[in-house]
mmCIF file of N, CA and C in Angstrom:
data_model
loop_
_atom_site.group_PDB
_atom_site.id
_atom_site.type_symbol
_atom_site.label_atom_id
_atom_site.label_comp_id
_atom_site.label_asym_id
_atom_site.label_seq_id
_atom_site.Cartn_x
_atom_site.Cartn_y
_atom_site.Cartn_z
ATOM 1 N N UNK O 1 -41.766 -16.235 26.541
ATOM 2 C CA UNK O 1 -41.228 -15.480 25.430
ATOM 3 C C UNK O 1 -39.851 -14.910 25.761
ATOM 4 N N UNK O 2 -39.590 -14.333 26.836
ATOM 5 C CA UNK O 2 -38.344 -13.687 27.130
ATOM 6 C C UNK O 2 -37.271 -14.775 27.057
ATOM 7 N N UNK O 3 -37.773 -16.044 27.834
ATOM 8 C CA UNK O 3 -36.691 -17.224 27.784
ATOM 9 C C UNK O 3 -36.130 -17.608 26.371
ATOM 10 N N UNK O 4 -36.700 -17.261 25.329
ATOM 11 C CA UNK O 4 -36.395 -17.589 23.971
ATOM 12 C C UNK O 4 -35.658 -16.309 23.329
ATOM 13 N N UNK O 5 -35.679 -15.040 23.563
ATOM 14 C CA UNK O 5 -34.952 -13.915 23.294
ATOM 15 C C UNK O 5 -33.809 -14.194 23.829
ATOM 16 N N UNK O 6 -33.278 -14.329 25.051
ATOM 17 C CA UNK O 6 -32.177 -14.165 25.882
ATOM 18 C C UNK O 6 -31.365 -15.222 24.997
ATOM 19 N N UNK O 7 -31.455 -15.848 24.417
ATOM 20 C CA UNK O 7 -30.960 -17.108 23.412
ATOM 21 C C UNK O 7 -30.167 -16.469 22.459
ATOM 22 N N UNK O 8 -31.350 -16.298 21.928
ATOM 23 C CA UNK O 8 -31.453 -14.864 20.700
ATOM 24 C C UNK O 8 -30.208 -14.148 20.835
ATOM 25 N N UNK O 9 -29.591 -13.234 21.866
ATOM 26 C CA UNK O 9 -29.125 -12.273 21.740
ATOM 27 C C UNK O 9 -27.882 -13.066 21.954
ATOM 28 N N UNK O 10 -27.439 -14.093 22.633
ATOM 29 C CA UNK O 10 -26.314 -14.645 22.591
ATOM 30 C C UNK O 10 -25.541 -14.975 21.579
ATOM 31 N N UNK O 11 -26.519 -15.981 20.753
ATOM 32 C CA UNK O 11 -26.021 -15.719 19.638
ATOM 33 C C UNK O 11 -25.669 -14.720 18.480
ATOM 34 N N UNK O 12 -26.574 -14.290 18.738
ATOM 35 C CA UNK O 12 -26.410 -13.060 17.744
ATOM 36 C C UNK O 12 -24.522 -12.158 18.375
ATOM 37 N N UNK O 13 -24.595 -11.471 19.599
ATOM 38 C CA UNK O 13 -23.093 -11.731 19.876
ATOM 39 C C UNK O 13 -22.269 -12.457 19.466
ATOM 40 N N UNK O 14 -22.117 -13.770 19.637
ATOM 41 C CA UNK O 14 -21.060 -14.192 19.501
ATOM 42 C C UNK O 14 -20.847 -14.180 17.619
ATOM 43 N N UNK O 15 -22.046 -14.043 17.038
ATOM 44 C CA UNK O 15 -21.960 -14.021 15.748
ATOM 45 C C UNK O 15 -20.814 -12.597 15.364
ATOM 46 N N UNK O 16 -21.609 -11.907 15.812
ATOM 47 C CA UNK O 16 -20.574 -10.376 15.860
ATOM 48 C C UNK O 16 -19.310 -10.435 16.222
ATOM 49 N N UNK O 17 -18.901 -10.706 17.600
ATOM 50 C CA UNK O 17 -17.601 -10.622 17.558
ATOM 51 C C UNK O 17 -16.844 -11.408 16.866
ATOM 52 N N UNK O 18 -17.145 -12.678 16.155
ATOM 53 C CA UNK O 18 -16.300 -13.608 15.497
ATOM 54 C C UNK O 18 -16.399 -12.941 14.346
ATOM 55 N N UNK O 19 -17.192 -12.215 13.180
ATOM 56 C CA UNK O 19 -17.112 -11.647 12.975
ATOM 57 C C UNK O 19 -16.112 -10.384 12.766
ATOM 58 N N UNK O 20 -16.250 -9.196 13.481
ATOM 59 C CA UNK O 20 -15.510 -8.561 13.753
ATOM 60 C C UNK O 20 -13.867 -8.895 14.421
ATOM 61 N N UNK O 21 -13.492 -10.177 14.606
ATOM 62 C CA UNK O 21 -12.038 -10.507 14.762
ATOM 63 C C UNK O 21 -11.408 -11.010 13.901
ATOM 64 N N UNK O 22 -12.453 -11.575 13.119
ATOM 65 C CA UNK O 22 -11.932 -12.382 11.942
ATOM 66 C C UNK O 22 -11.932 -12.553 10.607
ATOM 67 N N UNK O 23 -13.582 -12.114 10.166
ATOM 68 C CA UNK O 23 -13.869 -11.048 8.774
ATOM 69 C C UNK O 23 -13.407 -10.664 8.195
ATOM 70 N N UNK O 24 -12.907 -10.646 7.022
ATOM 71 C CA UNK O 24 -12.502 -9.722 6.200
ATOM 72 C C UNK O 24 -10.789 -9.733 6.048
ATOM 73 N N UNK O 25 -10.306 -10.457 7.000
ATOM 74 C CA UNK O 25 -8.749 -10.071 7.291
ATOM 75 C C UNK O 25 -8.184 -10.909 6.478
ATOM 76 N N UNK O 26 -6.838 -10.360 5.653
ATOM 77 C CA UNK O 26 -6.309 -11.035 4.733
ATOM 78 C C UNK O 26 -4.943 -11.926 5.223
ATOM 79 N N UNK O 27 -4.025 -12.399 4.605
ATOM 80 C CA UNK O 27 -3.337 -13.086 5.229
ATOM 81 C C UNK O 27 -1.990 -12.248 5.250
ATOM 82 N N UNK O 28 -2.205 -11.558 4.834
ATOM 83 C CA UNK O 28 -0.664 -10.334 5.593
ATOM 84 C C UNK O 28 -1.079 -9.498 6.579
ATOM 85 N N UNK O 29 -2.196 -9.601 7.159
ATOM 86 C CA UNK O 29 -2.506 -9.431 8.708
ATOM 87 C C UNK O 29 -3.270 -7.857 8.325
ATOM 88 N N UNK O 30 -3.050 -7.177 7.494
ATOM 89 C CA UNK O 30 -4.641 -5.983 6.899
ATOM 90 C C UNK O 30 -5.763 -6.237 6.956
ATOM 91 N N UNK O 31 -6.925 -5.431 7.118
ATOM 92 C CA UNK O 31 -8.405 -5.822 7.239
ATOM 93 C C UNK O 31 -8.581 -6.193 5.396
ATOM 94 N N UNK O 32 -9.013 -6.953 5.213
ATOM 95 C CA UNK O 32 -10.032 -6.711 3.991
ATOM 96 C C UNK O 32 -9.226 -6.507 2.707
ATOM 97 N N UNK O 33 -7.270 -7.274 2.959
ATOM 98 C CA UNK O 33 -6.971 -6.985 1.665
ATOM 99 C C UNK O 33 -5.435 -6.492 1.945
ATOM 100 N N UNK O 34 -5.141 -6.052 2.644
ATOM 101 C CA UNK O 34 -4.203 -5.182 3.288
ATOM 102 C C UNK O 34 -4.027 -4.112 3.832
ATOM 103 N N UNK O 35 -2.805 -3.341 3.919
ATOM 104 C CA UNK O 35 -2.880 -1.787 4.674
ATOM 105 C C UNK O 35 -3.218 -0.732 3.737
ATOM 106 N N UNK O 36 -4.349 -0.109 4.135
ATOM 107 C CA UNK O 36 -4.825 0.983 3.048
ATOM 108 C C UNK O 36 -3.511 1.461 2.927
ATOM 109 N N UNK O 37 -3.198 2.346 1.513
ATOM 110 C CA UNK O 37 -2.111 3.414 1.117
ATOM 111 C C UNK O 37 -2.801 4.810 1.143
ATOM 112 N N UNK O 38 -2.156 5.159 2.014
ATOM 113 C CA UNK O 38 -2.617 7.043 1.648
ATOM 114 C C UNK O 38 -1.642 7.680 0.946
ATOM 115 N N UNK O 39 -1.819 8.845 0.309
ATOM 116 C CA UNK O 39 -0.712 9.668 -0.537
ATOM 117 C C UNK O 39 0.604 10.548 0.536
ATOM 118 N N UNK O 40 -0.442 10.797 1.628
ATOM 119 C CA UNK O 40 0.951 10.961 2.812
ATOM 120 C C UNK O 40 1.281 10.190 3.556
ATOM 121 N N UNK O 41 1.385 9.198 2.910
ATOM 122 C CA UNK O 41 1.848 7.981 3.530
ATOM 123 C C UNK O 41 3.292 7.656 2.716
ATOM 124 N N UNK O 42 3.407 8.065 1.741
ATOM 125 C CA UNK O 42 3.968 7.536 0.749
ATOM 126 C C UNK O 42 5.095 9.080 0.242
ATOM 127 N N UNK O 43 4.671 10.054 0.476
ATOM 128 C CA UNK O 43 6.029 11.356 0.802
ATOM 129 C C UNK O 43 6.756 11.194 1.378
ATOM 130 N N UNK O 44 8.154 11.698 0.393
ATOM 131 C CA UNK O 44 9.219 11.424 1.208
ATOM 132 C C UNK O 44 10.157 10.705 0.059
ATOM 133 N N UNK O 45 11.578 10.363 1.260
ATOM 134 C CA UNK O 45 12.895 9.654 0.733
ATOM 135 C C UNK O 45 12.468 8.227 1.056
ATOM 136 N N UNK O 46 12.350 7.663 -0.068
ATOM 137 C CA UNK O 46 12.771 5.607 0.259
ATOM 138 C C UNK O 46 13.543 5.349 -0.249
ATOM 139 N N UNK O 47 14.213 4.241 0.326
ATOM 140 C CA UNK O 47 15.676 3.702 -0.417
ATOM 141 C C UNK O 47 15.779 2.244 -0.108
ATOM 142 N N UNK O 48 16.696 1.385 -1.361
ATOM 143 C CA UNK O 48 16.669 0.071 -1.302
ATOM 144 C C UNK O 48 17.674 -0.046 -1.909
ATOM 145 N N UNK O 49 18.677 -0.202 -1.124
ATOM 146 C CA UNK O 49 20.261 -0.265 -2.101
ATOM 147 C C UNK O 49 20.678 0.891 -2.764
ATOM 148 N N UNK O 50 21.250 0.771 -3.917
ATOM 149 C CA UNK O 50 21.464 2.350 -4.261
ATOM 150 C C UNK O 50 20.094 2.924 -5.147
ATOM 151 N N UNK O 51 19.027 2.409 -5.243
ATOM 152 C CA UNK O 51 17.962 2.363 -5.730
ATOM 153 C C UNK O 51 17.055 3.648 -4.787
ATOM 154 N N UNK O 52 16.691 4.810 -5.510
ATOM 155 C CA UNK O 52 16.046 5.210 -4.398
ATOM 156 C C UNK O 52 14.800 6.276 -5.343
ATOM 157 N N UNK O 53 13.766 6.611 -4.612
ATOM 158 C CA UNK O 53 12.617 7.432 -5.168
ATOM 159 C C UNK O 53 11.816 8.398 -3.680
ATOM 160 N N UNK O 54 12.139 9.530 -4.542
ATOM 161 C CA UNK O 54 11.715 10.763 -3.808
ATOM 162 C C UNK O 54 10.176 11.572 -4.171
ATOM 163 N N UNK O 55 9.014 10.997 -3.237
ATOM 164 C CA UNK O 55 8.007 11.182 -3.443
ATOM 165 C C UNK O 55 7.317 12.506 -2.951
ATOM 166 N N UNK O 56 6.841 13.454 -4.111
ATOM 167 C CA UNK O 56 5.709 14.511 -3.288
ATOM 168 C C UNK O 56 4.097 13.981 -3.463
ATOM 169 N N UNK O 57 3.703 15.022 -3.202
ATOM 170 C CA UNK O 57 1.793 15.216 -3.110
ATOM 171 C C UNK O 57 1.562 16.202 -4.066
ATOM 172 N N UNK O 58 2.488 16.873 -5.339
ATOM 173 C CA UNK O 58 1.205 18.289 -5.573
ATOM 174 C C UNK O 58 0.602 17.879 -5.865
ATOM 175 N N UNK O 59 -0.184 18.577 -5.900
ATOM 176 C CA UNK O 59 -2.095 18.860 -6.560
ATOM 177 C C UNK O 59 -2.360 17.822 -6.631
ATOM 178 N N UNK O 60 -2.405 16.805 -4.870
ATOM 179 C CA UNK O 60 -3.042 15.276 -4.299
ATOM 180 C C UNK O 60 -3.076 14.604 -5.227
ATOM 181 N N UNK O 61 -1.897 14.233 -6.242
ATOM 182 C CA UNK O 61 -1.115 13.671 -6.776
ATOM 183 C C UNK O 61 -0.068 13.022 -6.290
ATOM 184 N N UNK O 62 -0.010 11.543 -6.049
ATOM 185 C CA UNK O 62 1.915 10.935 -6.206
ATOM 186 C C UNK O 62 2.419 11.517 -7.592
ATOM 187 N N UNK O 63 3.816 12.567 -7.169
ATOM 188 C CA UNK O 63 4.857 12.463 -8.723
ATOM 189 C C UNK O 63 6.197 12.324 -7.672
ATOM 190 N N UNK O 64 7.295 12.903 -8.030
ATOM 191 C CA UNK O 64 8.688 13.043 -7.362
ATOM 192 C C UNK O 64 9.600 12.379 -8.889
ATOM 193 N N UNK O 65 10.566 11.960 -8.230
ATOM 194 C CA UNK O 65 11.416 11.178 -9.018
ATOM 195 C C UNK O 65 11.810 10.048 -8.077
ATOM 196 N N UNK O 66 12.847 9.088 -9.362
ATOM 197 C CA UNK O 66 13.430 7.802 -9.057
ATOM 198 C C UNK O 66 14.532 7.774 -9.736
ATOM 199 N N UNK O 67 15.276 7.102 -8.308
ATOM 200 C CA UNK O 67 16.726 6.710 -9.798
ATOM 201 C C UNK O 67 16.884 4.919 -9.170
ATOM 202 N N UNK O 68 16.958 4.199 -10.414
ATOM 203 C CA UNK O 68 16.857 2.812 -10.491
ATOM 204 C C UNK O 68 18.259 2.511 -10.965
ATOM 205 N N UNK O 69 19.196 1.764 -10.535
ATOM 206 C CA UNK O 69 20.034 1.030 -11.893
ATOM 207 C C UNK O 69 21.061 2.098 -11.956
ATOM 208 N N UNK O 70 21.521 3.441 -11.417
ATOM 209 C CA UNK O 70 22.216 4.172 -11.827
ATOM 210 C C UNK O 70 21.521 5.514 -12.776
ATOM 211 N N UNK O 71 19.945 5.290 -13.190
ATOM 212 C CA UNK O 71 19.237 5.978 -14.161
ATOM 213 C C UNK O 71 18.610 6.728 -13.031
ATOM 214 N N UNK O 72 18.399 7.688 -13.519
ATOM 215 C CA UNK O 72 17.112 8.788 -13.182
ATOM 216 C C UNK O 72 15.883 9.067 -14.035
ATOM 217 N N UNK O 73 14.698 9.083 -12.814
ATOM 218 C CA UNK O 73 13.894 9.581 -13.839
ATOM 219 C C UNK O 73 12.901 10.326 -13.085
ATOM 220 N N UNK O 74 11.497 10.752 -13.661
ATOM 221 C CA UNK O 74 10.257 11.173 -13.330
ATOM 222 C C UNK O 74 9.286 10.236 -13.178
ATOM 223 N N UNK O 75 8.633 10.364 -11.484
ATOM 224 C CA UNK O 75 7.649 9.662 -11.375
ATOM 225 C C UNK O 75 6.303 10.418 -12.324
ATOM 226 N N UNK O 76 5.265 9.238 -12.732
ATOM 227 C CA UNK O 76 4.225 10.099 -13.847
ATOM 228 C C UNK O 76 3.423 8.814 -13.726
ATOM 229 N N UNK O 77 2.293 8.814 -14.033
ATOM 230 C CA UNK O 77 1.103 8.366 -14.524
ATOM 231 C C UNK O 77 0.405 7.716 -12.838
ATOM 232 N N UNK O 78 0.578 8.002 -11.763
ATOM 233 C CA UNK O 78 0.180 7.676 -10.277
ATOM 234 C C UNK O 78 -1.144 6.896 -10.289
ATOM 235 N N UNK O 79 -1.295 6.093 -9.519
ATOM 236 C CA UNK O 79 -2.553 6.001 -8.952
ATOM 237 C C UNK O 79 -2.848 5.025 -7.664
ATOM 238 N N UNK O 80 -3.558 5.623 -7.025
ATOM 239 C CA UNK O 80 -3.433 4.870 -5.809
ATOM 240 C C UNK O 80 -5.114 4.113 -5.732
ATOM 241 N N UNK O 81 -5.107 2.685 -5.480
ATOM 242 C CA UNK O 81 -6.530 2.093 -5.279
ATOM 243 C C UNK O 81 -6.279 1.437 -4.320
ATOM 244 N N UNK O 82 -6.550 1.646 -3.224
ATOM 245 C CA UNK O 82 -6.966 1.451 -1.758
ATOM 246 C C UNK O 82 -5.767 0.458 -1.208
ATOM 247 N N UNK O 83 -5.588 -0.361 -1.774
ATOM 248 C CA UNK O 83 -4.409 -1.505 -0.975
ATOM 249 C C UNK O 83 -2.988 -1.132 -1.970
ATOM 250 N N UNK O 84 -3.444 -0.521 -2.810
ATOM 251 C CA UNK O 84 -2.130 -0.803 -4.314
ATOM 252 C C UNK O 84 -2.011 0.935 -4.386
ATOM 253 N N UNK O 85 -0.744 0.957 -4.881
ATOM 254 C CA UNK O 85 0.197 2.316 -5.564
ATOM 255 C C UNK O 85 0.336 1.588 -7.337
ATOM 256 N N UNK O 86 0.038 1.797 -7.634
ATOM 257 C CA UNK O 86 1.014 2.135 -9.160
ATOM 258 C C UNK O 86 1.173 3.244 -9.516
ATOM 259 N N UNK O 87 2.451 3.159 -10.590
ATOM 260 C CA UNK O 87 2.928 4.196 -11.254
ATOM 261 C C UNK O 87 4.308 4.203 -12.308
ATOM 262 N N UNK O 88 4.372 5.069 -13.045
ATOM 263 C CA UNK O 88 5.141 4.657 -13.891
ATOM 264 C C UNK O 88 6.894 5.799 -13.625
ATOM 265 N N UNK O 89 8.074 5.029 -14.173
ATOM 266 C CA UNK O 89 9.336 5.853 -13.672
ATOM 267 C C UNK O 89 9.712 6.334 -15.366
ATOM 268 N N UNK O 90 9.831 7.633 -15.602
ATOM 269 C CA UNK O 90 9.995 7.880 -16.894
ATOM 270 C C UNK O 90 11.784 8.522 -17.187
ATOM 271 N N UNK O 91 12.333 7.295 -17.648
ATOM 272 C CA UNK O 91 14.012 7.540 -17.781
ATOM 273 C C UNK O 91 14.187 9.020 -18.442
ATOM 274 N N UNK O 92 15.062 10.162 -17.776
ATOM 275 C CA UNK O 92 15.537 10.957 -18.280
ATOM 276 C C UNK O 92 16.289 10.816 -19.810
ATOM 277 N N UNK O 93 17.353 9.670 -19.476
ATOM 278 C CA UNK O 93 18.345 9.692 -20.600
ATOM 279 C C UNK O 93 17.376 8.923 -22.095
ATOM 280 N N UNK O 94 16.517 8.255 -21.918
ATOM 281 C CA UNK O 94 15.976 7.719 -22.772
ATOM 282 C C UNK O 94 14.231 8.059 -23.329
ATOM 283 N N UNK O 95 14.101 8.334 -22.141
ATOM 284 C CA UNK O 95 12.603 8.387 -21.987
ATOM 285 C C UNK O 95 11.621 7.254 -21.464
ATOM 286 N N UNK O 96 12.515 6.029 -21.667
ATOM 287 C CA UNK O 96 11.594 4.302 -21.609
ATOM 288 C C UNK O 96 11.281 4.286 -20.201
ATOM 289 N N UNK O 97 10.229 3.643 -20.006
ATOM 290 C CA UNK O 97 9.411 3.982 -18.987
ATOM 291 C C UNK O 97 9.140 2.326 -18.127
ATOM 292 N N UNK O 98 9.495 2.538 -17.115
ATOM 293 C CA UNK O 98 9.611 1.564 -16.101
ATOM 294 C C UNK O 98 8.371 1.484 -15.390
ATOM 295 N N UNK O 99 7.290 0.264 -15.221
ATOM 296 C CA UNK O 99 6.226 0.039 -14.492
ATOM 297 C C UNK O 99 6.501 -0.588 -13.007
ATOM 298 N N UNK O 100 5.957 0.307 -11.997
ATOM 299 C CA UNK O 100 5.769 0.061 -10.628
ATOM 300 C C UNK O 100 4.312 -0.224 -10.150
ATOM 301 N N UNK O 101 4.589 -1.494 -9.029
ATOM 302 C CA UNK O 101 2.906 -1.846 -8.172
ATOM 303 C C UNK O 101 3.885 -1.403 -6.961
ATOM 304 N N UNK O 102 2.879 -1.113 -6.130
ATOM 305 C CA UNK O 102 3.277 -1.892 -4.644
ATOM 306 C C UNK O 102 2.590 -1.594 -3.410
ATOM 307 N N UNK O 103 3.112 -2.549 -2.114
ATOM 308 C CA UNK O 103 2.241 -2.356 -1.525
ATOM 309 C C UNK O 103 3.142 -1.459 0.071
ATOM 310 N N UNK O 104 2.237 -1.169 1.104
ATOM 311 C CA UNK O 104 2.905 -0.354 2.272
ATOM 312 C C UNK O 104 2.506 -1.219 3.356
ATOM 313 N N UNK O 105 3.690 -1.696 3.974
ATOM 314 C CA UNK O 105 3.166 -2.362 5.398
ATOM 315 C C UNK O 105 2.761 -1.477 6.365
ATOM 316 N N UNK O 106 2.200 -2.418 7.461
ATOM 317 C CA UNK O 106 1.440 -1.263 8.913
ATOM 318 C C UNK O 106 2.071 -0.469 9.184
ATOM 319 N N UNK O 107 3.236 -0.662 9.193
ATOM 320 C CA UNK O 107 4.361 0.319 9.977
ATOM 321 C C UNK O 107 4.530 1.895 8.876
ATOM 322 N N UNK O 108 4.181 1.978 7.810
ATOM 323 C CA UNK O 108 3.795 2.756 6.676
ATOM 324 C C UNK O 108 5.077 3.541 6.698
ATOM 325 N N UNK O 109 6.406 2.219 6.895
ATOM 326 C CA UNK O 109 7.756 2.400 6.772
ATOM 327 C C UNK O 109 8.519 1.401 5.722
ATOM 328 N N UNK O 110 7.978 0.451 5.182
ATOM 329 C CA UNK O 110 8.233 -0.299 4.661
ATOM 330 C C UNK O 110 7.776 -0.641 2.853
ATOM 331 N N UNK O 111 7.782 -0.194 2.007
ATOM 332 C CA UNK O 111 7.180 -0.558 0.442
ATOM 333 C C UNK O 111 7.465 -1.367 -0.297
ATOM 334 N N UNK O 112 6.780 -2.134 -0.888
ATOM 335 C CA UNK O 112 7.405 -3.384 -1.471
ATOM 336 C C UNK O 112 6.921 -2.837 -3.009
ATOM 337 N N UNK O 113 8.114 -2.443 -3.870
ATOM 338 C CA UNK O 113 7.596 -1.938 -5.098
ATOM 339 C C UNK O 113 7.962 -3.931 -6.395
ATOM 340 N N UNK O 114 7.467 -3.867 -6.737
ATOM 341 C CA UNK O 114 7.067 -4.776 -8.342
ATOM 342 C C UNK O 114 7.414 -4.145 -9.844
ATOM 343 N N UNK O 115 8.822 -4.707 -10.113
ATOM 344 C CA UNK O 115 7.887 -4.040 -11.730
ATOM 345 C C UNK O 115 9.240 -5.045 -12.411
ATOM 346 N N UNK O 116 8.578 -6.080 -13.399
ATOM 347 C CA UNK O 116 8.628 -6.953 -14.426
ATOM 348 C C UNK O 116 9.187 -7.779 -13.925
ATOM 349 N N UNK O 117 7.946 -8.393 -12.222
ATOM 350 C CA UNK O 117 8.361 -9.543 -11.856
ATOM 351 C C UNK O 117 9.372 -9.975 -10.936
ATOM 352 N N UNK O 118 10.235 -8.660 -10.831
ATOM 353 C CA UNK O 118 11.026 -8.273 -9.577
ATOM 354 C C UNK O 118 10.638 -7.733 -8.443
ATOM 355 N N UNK O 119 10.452 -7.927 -7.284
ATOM 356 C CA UNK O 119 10.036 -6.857 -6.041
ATOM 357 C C UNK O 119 11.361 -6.791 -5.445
ATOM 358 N N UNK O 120 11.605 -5.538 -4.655
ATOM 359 C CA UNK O 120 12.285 -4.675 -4.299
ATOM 360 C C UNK O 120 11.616 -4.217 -2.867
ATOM 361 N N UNK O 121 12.333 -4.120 -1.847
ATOM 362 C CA UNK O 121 11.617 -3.736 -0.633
ATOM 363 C C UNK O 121 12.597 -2.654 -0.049
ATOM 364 N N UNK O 122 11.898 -1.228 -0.108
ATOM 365 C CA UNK O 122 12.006 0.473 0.130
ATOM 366 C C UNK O 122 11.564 0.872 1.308
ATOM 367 N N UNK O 123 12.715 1.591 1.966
ATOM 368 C CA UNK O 123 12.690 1.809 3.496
ATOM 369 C C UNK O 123 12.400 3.137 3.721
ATOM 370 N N UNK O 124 11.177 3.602 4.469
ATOM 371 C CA UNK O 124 11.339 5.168 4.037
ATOM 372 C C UNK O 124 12.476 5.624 4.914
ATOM 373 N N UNK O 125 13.513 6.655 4.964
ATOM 374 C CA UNK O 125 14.108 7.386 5.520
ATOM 375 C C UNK O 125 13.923 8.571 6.190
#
């Protein structure tokens, strides 16, 4: 009986660690999808050309502002789901409202924001 366990457990190892090295991992090198986003991850100055957005936390909320294009506005409508940021940039001078995705590399220095098909890549400072 023991000679047939000791089998047993080998495999069962090697099941695990292959597993655990390889599971779940997506192809931009994140477990399971990419690099989680946290909300203090994401405070702060980023900038991408003269393009730039200044992020707080109140009340464990993303808001701040953005200025895109020469425009300014208010960050508003936030939400963060585990790999993804969205949120919306609400133009001062007009009000029209600009849609943002994006995502945060490992280095949780890097943001790649999306919005109508354009990405843009934001350096925090």
């Amino acid at each position: 009986m023991k000679k047939l366990i000791s089998p047993l457990y080998v495999i069962l190892i090697v099941i695990t660690t292959f597993c655990t090295t390889n599971c779940g991992k997506s192809s931009d090198g994140g477990g399971g999808g990419g690099v989680i986003v946290l909300l203090g991850d994401l405070i702060g100055f980023w900038q991408s050309g003269n393009d730039s957005f200044t992020f707080d936390g109140q009340g464990g909320q993303l808001g701040g502002t953005g200025t895109v294009g020469g425009r300014s506005g208010a960050v508003t409508n936030s939400k963060i789901d585990k790999y993804l940021v969205t949120f919306d940039l609400v133009f001062e001078d007009d009000h029209s409202v600009k849609n943002y995705s994006g995502t945060i590399d490992q280095s949780k220095k890097i943001l790649k924001l999306t919005s109508s098909g354009a990405t843009a890549t934001f350096n925090k400072q």
